[in-house]
Every structure is written in structure tokens, then in C-alpha cells.
Amino acid sequence: MAQIKAFPVVKYGNKLTDELAKLITPPYDVISPAEQKAFYQSHPYNIIRLVLGNQFEDDNELNNKHTRAASTLMQWMQEGVLVRLAKPALVIYQMDFEQPDGGIKRLDGIVAVVSVDDYGKGKVLPHEKTYLGPKKDQLELLKACRANFTPIHSLFDDEEGKIYGIYAPFMDRKPDQVTVDRNGNTHRTWLIEDENAIKAIIDGFESRSLFIADGHHRYETALAYKRMMEESGNVDAEAPHNHVMMYLTALSHPGLTILPAHRMVKGLANLDISKVLEALEPYFKIEEIPFSAETIKSDSEKFISAISGYAEVGGCFGMVCNGQKCFRLLKLKDFETLSKLVDSQIPGALRRLDVTILREVIMTKGLGIDPGNSEGKIEYTPVISEAIEKALDGDVQISFILNPTRVDQMREAAERGYKMPQKSTYFYPKLSSGMVLNVF
């Protein structure tokens, strides 16, 4: 099934180990323009210059953010800013992080390179759809740099703890790298260079499928790059373009955390909230929670608590509209009517997912947004307060609050070959770019 390999790990040189906090970033797709600027200013060797370089008005085919990233990467490798280890290895990557609702969790797993294949062959399974724009951009970066800067996060079944049992003893020694990022999350890595342990881990994955948790765009970019190389005549099965770097964690790991990706709608012309509510009324019981400047804090807590109460049942959404002094709860009247409202290609059990209901009923029937043409109209955030504030401040027109997709729902979607709507899950915390690199 899943084919994984050790690889020649690239990381920051030992002279920069104590400065890792100033060198790493989150994945490119969760970095805001303000954060991008801050990362540029934090250190001249910050990885932002590779993963999300600045764009300029006079950029052209020969001088642009991708070509500059490639030049910078080459320079850093030559100068020893980044070093390639001589012996192929696997890497244990561990994170300690604070949960949004309090308390500390720990997540660990293995970084390896994984064979890139078409979806549906039982090796690597997706669970959500992607947008075209980010894949085009990432493909240009991959073509220019021939490198993976951030591991794709994937999950595997390890109920018996076999894989964990192999790598866990290596965490008893001092980490090879340790740092605390600007959000207070602790990142640690350990190299596994022992050939027997590497073989045992590789053999342990031969009967397992991988479920992509975070990084669908990067995986599909790696697949497009592989096809491009094959079309150019490079069909060597062992060539590095056949593999992509992944972080592999167990589905049953107690540290695995999924946050909701709340939807924030913008740019809709002639939006009339009364007509939206009229369109949704046949399918939802709509409850209003009025608020004032004096009561907004307590009323928002009541609003959020009501939504959370439906986490296991599903079918309840929060709605916050710009210019209106009330929160709204949209409670689905009847799950049985969904079969008439959603795409018939969606498997029965998965029609009940909140992300499916939101896209197929609220977005399509309520707002008239074409599911296949929503890029640029919807922003996403895992932070409820941000979604609420952006709607109230007028940065977006409407925010929809929803409960997180569960791991078992994600797995069922992947195994059934169904791709959930874009950003159906927000796995937390995000892996850092810069702790482990694959340069080929």
C-alpha cells in the first residue's frame, strides 16, 4: 500500500540551531501579508524567502518570486545556511501546543518521503477538494526549487501502536532540534539513522493507506510535477520527483486536533439578507439572538455555546451579518430532506456532514454561490472571534460558524472516494516550514 522511504534530510546548519524560532514559519497558505512582512524582518535567513517570497510589479518570467527562491536556496546550500545530511534518514517530529480552549496537547509522528500516485489506488487518499490557483503557484515553486519545504500531513491506522512502538524509544534522547515558535508551540525533531529501525518502519507501512490531513494542494502539485517529468522522458521510478515529503501521524493519536474552518463570505453583489433568510427558511429553523454594545460579549458566548451543543448531532450553523445587531442560529429542520437538496453523487452518510449542508444548501440555495466557482468569494478561519468580528466590522458580508469535522467523518469520506468541500478540516497545530526540508 503506502510506500515510504528515508531521504537525505536538509535542515538549518548547526550554527543556526539556537535561532530556529526566527527562521521557521507556518505553511504558506496560513500566512497573512502582515505575517509575511514580519517573517522577512525577523532574520535574513528566514524560510519565508523560499516558501512565500515577495512579489514585485516588475516581476517577469526570468525574475520572480519563484526564481528568486531557487537562487536563494542554492546560495544557502552553498554557504552552509542549509545542510544536507550524508546518510538517508527518517525524522521524528513532535509538537507541544496549547489548545484553543485551554490545556496542552502533544503530537508526534514520522517525516519520510512517500511515493506519489493517483488518488484511488489505495495508497494515498484525499478527503477534500482543492482550488486551482494555489496549485499553479506551488507547481511553479516546485519546478524552480526542486524542493519540499513543508511536510504534507497525513494519517495512518496504528490502533495496535506498532509504528509508534518502533520510533518512540528514539525520543528518550536529547532532540536534534528544538524551538518555540511565536505562538508558543514547541517543535522537536530526532533523526532516525538506524537501518534496522528504518526498515521496520518502512515495512510497517506496506499494508497501510495514508489519509491526507493537510496539504492536498501540495500533494496534487507533486503529482502534476511527476507527470510533467514523465512527459519529458524521465521515467526512472527511483528518481526523487516520484516522492514527496510527508509527516505521518496515527489516526488514533490523542494529540490529533481538528478545528472548524468557519466561512466568511465577501464580494457578493446586491446582497439582500432578507431574501437569503427567505430562501433558507424552508430548510432551517432560524433563531435570532439580539445583542447590544453592552451585551455582545455574553450574547456571543450564548451563541457559540448553542452551536457547540450540536457538535455530535450536526445540522446547526451560526450566521453573523454585517450591519445587523443579532446573531442567528440556523437549525436544519429535517435531515431526510437532504437527499433532494444535495448532489446525488455524494454518498448517503456523508450528506449529513455540516460542511456538505453548508455548501449544498446554505451557500448554493441561500446565497446563490456556484460550488464549482467559489474561489475568491469565501475566506476561512479556525478562530470564531475573527469570523464574528470581520462580519460585524464589514470586512466580510456574512460569516458562518460551524462545528469541526470529526476524524471518523474525514476517514469515511476518504475511503468512499468522496472529496468534501474545500477547507472542510483545519488540523491544528500547523507544521512549520524550515524544520525539515527535502531538496532534490
Coordinates of C-alpha atoms in Angstrom, one line a residue:
M1 CA 0.0 0.0 0.0
A2 CA 1.9 3.2 1.2
Q3 CA 5.5 3.2 0.0
I4 CA 7.7 5.4 2.2
K5 CA 11.5 5.9 2.1
A6 CA 14.2 7.5 4.2
F7 CA 15.8 10.5 2.5
P8 CA 18.8 12.9 2.6
V9 CA 17.4 15.3 5.2
V10 CA 18.1 19.0 4.7
K11 CA 18.0 21.3 7.7
Y12 CA 19.4 24.6 9.0
G13 CA 23.1 24.3 9.9
N14 CA 24.2 23.8 13.5
K15 CA 25.4 27.4 13.8
L16 CA 21.7 28.5 13.4
T17 CA 20.1 25.9 15.6
D18 CA 19.7 28.3 18.5
E19 CA 17.9 30.8 16.2
L20 CA 15.3 28.4 14.7
A21 CA 12.5 30.4 16.3
K22 CA 13.4 33.3 14.0
L23 CA 13.9 31.0 10.9
I24 CA 10.7 28.9 10.7
T25 CA 7.2 29.8 9.5
P26 CA 3.8 28.1 9.3
P27 CA 2.7 26.7 5.9
Y28 CA 2.4 29.3 3.1
D29 CA -1.4 29.2 2.9
V30 CA -2.0 30.4 6.5
I31 CA 0.5 33.3 6.4
S32 CA -1.1 36.8 6.2
P33 CA 0.6 39.7 4.4
A34 CA 1.4 41.3 7.7
E35 CA 2.9 38.0 9.0
Q36 CA 4.9 37.6 5.7
K37 CA 6.5 41.0 6.3
A38 CA 7.2 40.2 9.9
F39 CA 8.9 36.9 9.0
Y40 CA 11.1 38.8 6.4
Q41 CA 12.2 41.2 9.1
S42 CA 12.8 38.5 11.8
H43 CA 16.0 37.1 10.2
P44 CA 17.9 37.3 6.9
Y45 CA 17.8 33.5 6.7
N46 CA 14.1 33.1 7.5
I47 CA 12.4 30.4 5.4
I48 CA 9.8 32.8 4.2
R49 CA 12.1 33.8 1.4
L50 CA 11.7 30.3 0.0
V51 CA 8.1 29.4 0.8
L52 CA 6.3 32.7 0.2
G53 CA 8.6 35.3 -1.4
N54 CA 7.7 38.9 -2.1
Q55 CA 6.2 39.8 -5.4
F56 CA 7.1 43.0 -7.3
E57 CA 5.3 44.9 -10.1
D58 CA 8.3 44.4 -12.5
D59 CA 8.5 40.6 -12.0
N60 CA 8.8 38.7 -15.2
E61 CA 9.4 35.1 -16.4
L62 CA 13.1 35.3 -15.6
N63 CA 12.9 37.2 -12.3
N64 CA 10.0 36.5 -10.0
K65 CA 9.4 35.1 -6.5
H66 CA 10.0 31.5 -7.7
T67 CA 13.3 32.2 -9.5
R68 CA 14.5 34.3 -6.5
A69 CA 13.5 31.4 -4.1
A70 CA 15.6 29.0 -6.3
S71 CA 18.6 31.3 -6.3
T72 CA 18.3 31.8 -2.5
L73 CA 18.0 28.1 -1.9
M74 CA 21.2 27.4 -4.0
Q75 CA 23.1 30.2 -2.2
W76 CA 22.1 28.9 1.3
M77 CA 23.1 25.4 0.4
Q78 CA 26.5 26.6 -0.9
E79 CA 27.1 28.7 2.2
G80 CA 26.1 26.1 4.7
V81 CA 23.0 28.0 5.9
L82 CA 21.2 24.8 5.0
V83 CA 23.0 21.5 5.2
R84 CA 22.2 18.1 3.6
L85 CA 22.9 15.1 5.8
A86 CA 25.0 12.5 4.2
K87 CA 23.0 9.5 5.3
P88 CA 19.3 8.9 4.4
A89 CA 17.2 9.1 7.5
L90 CA 13.7 9.3 8.8
V91 CA 12.8 12.2 11.2
I92 CA 10.6 12.2 14.3
Y93 CA 8.7 15.5 14.6
Q94 CA 7.0 16.3 17.8
M95 CA 4.9 19.4 18.8
D96 CA 3.6 20.6 22.1
F97 CA 0.8 23.0 21.7
E98 CA -2.0 24.8 23.6
Q99 CA -5.5 24.0 22.6
P100 CA -7.7 26.9 21.7
D101 CA -10.0 26.1 24.7
G102 CA -7.0 25.6 27.0
G103 CA -4.8 22.8 28.0
I104 CA -1.6 21.4 26.5
K105 CA -1.5 18.6 23.9
R106 CA 1.4 16.7 22.3
L107 CA 1.5 15.3 18.7
D108 CA 4.3 13.2 17.2
G109 CA 4.9 11.3 14.0
I110 CA 7.4 10.4 11.3
V111 CA 8.7 12.6 8.4
A112 CA 9.5 10.5 5.3
V113 CA 9.2 10.7 1.6
V114 CA 6.2 8.9 0.1
S115 CA 5.6 7.6 -3.4
V116 CA 3.3 9.9 -5.4
D117 CA 0.4 8.2 -7.2
D118 CA -3.0 8.9 -8.5
Y119 CA -5.7 9.1 -5.9
G120 CA -7.9 6.0 -5.6
K121 CA -5.1 3.4 -5.8
G122 CA -5.4 2.6 -2.1
K123 CA -2.1 4.3 -1.1
V124 CA -2.8 8.0 -0.5
L125 CA -6.4 9.1 -0.1
P126 CA -7.7 12.7 -0.1
H127 CA -10.8 13.9 1.8
E128 CA -11.4 17.4 0.4
K129 CA -11.4 19.4 -2.8
T130 CA -8.8 21.9 -3.8
Y131 CA -8.6 25.3 -5.6
L132 CA -6.8 25.7 -8.9
G133 CA -4.9 28.9 -8.1
P134 CA -2.7 27.6 -5.2
K135 CA -1.7 24.5 -7.2
K136 CA -0.5 26.6 -10.1
D137 CA 1.6 28.8 -7.8
Q138 CA 3.0 25.8 -5.9
L139 CA 3.9 24.0 -9.2
E140 CA 6.0 26.9 -10.3
L141 CA 7.8 27.0 -7.0
L142 CA 8.4 23.2 -7.2
K143 CA 9.7 23.5 -10.7
A144 CA 12.1 26.3 -9.8
C145 CA 13.4 24.9 -6.5
R146 CA 13.0 21.1 -6.7
A147 CA 12.3 21.0 -3.0
N148 CA 9.6 20.3 -0.4
F149 CA 9.8 23.0 2.3
T150 CA 6.9 21.8 4.4
P151 CA 5.8 18.2 5.0
I152 CA 2.3 17.2 3.9
H153 CA 0.4 16.0 7.0
S154 CA -1.1 12.5 6.5
L155 CA -2.7 10.0 8.8
F156 CA -2.5 6.2 9.1
D157 CA -4.2 3.5 11.1
D158 CA -2.0 2.4 14.0
E159 CA -4.5 1.2 16.6
E160 CA -2.1 -1.5 17.7
G161 CA 0.7 1.0 18.2
K162 CA 3.2 -0.9 16.1
I163 CA 4.7 2.1 14.3
Y164 CA 4.8 4.2 17.4
G165 CA 6.5 1.4 19.3
I166 CA 9.4 1.4 16.8
Y167 CA 10.1 5.2 16.9
A168 CA 9.1 6.1 20.5
P169 CA 12.5 4.9 22.1
F170 CA 14.4 7.4 19.9
M171 CA 12.5 10.3 21.7
D172 CA 14.2 9.3 25.0
R173 CA 17.4 11.0 23.9
K174 CA 18.0 14.8 23.5
P175 CA 16.3 16.2 20.5
D176 CA 18.5 17.2 17.5
Q177 CA 16.4 20.4 17.1
V178 CA 14.1 22.1 19.5
T179 CA 12.5 25.6 19.3
V180 CA 9.4 27.5 20.4
D181 CA 7.5 29.4 17.7
R182 CA 5.9 32.8 18.0
N183 CA 2.6 31.1 19.0
G184 CA 4.2 29.3 22.0
N185 CA 4.2 25.9 20.3
T186 CA 7.3 23.7 20.9
H187 CA 8.8 21.9 18.0
R188 CA 11.3 19.0 18.4
T189 CA 13.0 16.6 15.9
W190 CA 15.1 13.5 16.2
L191 CA 16.9 11.8 13.4
I192 CA 16.4 8.0 12.9
E193 CA 19.5 6.7 11.1
D194 CA 19.5 3.2 12.4
E195 CA 19.0 1.0 9.4
N196 CA 17.1 -1.7 11.3
A197 CA 14.6 0.8 12.7
I198 CA 14.2 2.4 9.3
K199 CA 13.4 -0.9 7.7
A200 CA 11.0 -1.9 10.4
I201 CA 9.0 1.4 9.9
I202 CA 9.1 1.1 6.1
D203 CA 7.9 -2.5 6.3
G204 CA 5.2 -1.5 8.8
F205 CA 3.6 0.9 6.2
E206 CA 3.4 -1.7 3.4
S207 CA -0.2 -2.7 4.4
R208 CA -1.4 0.8 5.3
S209 CA -3.2 3.5 3.4
L210 CA -2.5 7.2 4.1
F211 CA -5.2 9.8 4.5
I212 CA -4.2 13.3 3.7
A213 CA -5.0 15.6 6.6
D214 CA -3.4 18.9 5.5
G215 CA -1.6 19.6 2.2
H216 CA -4.0 18.5 -0.6
H217 CA -2.7 21.3 -2.8
R218 CA 0.9 20.3 -2.3
Y219 CA 0.2 16.6 -3.0
E220 CA -1.7 17.4 -6.2
T221 CA 1.2 19.7 -7.1
A222 CA 3.7 16.9 -6.6
L223 CA 1.6 14.6 -8.7
A224 CA 1.5 17.2 -11.5
Y225 CA 5.2 17.6 -11.3
K226 CA 5.7 13.9 -11.5
R227 CA 3.6 13.7 -14.7
M228 CA 5.5 16.7 -16.2
M229 CA 8.8 14.9 -15.6
E230 CA 7.5 11.7 -17.1
E231 CA 6.2 13.5 -20.2
S232 CA 9.7 15.0 -20.6
G233 CA 11.1 11.4 -20.7
N234 CA 12.3 11.0 -17.1
V235 CA 10.5 7.7 -16.2
D236 CA 13.1 6.5 -13.6
A237 CA 11.0 5.0 -10.8
E238 CA 13.6 5.9 -8.2
A239 CA 14.0 9.5 -9.3
P240 CA 13.2 11.9 -6.5
H241 CA 10.3 13.5 -8.4
N242 CA 8.3 10.3 -7.7
H243 CA 8.2 11.1 -4.0
V244 CA 7.0 13.9 -1.7
M245 CA 7.8 14.7 1.9
M246 CA 5.1 13.8 4.4
Y247 CA 4.5 13.9 8.2
L248 CA 2.8 10.7 9.2
T249 CA 0.8 10.5 12.4
A250 CA -1.6 7.9 13.7
L251 CA -5.4 8.4 13.3
S252 CA -5.8 7.4 17.0
H253 CA -3.1 9.7 18.3
P254 CA -4.5 11.6 21.4
G255 CA -2.9 14.8 20.2
L256 CA -4.7 14.9 16.8
T257 CA -6.8 18.0 16.8
I258 CA -9.3 19.3 14.2
L259 CA -10.7 22.8 14.4
P260 CA -13.6 24.1 12.3
A261 CA -12.9 26.2 9.3
H262 CA -15.5 29.0 9.6
R263 CA -16.7 30.5 6.3
M264 CA -16.6 34.3 5.6
V265 CA -18.4 35.4 2.5
K266 CA -17.4 38.6 0.6
G267 CA -17.9 40.2 -2.7
L268 CA -21.5 39.3 -3.4
A269 CA -23.3 41.9 -5.5
N270 CA -26.7 43.2 -4.4
L271 CA -26.8 41.0 -1.3
D272 CA -30.2 41.1 0.4
I273 CA -30.1 39.3 3.8
S274 CA -33.9 39.2 4.0
K275 CA -34.0 37.3 0.7
V276 CA -31.3 35.0 1.9
L277 CA -33.3 34.2 5.0
E278 CA -36.4 33.7 3.0
A279 CA -34.6 31.2 0.8
L280 CA -33.3 29.3 3.8
E281 CA -36.5 29.3 5.9
P282 CA -38.0 26.1 4.2
Y283 CA -35.0 24.1 5.4
F284 CA -33.9 25.7 8.6
K285 CA -35.5 26.8 11.9
I286 CA -34.0 30.3 12.3
E287 CA -33.5 31.7 15.8
E288 CA -32.3 35.2 16.5
I289 CA -30.1 36.3 19.4
P290 CA -30.2 40.1 19.5
F291 CA -27.3 42.0 21.1
S292 CA -26.2 45.5 22.0
A293 CA -22.8 47.0 22.7
E294 CA -23.4 46.2 26.4
T295 CA -24.4 42.6 25.9
I296 CA -22.4 41.4 22.9
K297 CA -19.9 39.5 25.0
S298 CA -22.4 37.4 26.9
D299 CA -24.7 37.0 23.9
S300 CA -21.8 35.8 21.7
E301 CA -20.9 33.3 24.3
K302 CA -24.5 32.1 24.3
F303 CA -24.4 31.9 20.5
I304 CA -21.2 29.9 20.4
S305 CA -22.4 27.5 23.1
A306 CA -25.7 26.8 21.2
I307 CA -23.7 25.8 18.1
S308 CA -21.3 23.6 20.1
G309 CA -24.2 21.8 21.6
Y310 CA -24.9 20.3 18.1
A311 CA -21.3 19.0 17.6
E312 CA -22.4 15.3 17.6
V313 CA -25.8 15.8 16.1
G314 CA -24.9 18.2 13.3
G315 CA -27.1 20.5 11.3
C316 CA -26.7 23.7 13.3
F317 CA -24.9 26.8 12.0
G318 CA -24.2 30.3 13.2
M319 CA -24.8 33.3 10.9
V320 CA -23.4 36.8 11.5
C321 CA -24.3 39.5 9.1
N322 CA -22.7 42.9 8.6
G323 CA -24.9 45.8 9.7
Q324 CA -27.3 43.6 11.8
K325 CA -27.4 43.6 15.6
C326 CA -28.2 39.9 16.1
F327 CA -26.7 36.5 15.8
R328 CA -28.7 33.9 14.0
L329 CA -28.8 30.1 14.6
L330 CA -29.7 28.0 11.5
K331 CA -31.0 24.6 12.7
L332 CA -31.8 22.1 10.0
K333 CA -35.4 21.0 10.2
D334 CA -35.2 17.6 8.7
F335 CA -32.1 15.5 7.7
E336 CA -34.3 13.3 5.5
T337 CA -35.0 16.2 3.0
L338 CA -31.2 16.4 2.3
S339 CA -31.4 13.7 -0.3
K340 CA -33.4 16.1 -2.5
L341 CA -31.2 19.1 -1.9
V342 CA -27.6 17.8 -2.3
D343 CA -25.6 16.4 -5.1
S344 CA -26.8 12.8 -5.8
Q345 CA -23.1 11.7 -6.2
I346 CA -22.5 12.3 -2.5
P347 CA -22.7 9.0 -0.5
G348 CA -25.7 8.9 1.8
A349 CA -24.0 9.1 5.2
L350 CA -21.8 12.0 4.0
R351 CA -24.7 14.1 3.0
R352 CA -25.2 14.8 6.7
L353 CA -21.8 16.4 7.2
D354 CA -22.1 20.1 8.2
V355 CA -19.6 21.2 5.5
T356 CA -21.8 19.4 2.9
I357 CA -25.0 21.0 4.2
L358 CA -23.3 24.4 4.3
R359 CA -22.1 24.2 0.7
E360 CA -25.0 22.4 -0.9
V361 CA -27.9 24.2 0.9
I362 CA -26.8 27.4 2.6
M363 CA -24.2 28.6 0.1
T364 CA -26.0 27.3 -3.1
K365 CA -29.7 27.8 -2.3
G366 CA -29.4 30.7 0.2
L367 CA -26.6 32.8 -1.4
G368 CA -26.6 31.5 -5.0
I369 CA -22.9 30.7 -4.9
D370 CA -21.9 28.1 -7.5
P371 CA -19.9 25.3 -5.6
G372 CA -17.6 25.0 -8.6
N373 CA -16.9 28.7 -8.8
S374 CA -16.5 29.9 -5.2
E375 CA -12.8 30.7 -5.3
G376 CA -12.2 34.3 -4.1
K377 CA -15.7 34.6 -2.6
I378 CA -15.0 32.7 0.6
E379 CA -12.3 33.2 3.3
Y380 CA -11.7 30.7 6.1
T381 CA -10.6 30.9 9.7
P382 CA -10.5 28.5 12.6
V383 CA -11.0 31.4 15.1
I384 CA -14.6 32.1 15.9
S385 CA -13.9 35.6 17.3
E386 CA -12.2 36.5 14.0
A387 CA -15.2 35.3 11.9
I388 CA -17.6 37.3 14.1
E389 CA -15.5 40.5 14.2
K390 CA -14.9 40.5 10.4
A391 CA -18.6 40.4 9.7
L392 CA -19.5 43.0 12.3
D393 CA -16.7 45.3 11.2
G394 CA -17.7 45.0 7.5
D395 CA -14.5 43.2 6.3
V396 CA -16.8 40.5 5.0
Q397 CA -20.5 40.4 4.3
I398 CA -21.5 37.2 6.2
S399 CA -19.7 34.8 8.5
F400 CA -21.0 31.2 9.0
I401 CA -19.9 29.4 12.2
L402 CA -19.8 25.6 12.2
N403 CA -18.6 22.7 14.3
P404 CA -15.4 20.8 13.3
T405 CA -15.5 17.7 11.1
R406 CA -14.6 14.7 13.1
V407 CA -11.7 12.3 12.2
D408 CA -14.0 9.4 11.7
Q409 CA -16.0 11.5 9.2
M410 CA -12.9 12.5 7.3
R411 CA -11.8 8.9 7.1
E412 CA -15.1 7.7 5.8
A413 CA -15.1 10.3 3.1
A414 CA -11.6 9.3 2.0
E415 CA -12.4 5.6 2.0
R416 CA -15.5 6.2 0.0
G417 CA -13.7 8.3 -2.6
Y418 CA -15.7 11.4 -1.7
K419 CA -14.0 14.7 -1.6
M420 CA -15.5 17.0 0.9
P421 CA -15.8 20.8 0.2
Q422 CA -12.6 22.9 0.3
K423 CA -11.3 23.6 3.8
S424 CA -13.6 21.0 5.4
T425 CA -10.9 20.5 8.1
Y426 CA -8.4 22.6 9.9
F427 CA -5.8 20.3 11.5
Y428 CA -4.1 22.1 14.4
P429 CA -1.3 23.0 15.0
K430 CA 0.2 23.6 11.6
L431 CA 3.6 22.0 10.9
S432 CA 6.4 24.5 10.5
S433 CA 8.3 25.2 7.3
G434 CA 12.0 25.0 7.9
M435 CA 12.4 22.3 10.5
V436 CA 12.8 19.5 7.9
L437 CA 13.4 20.0 4.1
N438 CA 13.6 17.7 1.2
V439 CA 15.8 19.2 -1.6
F440 CA 16.5 17.2 -4.7

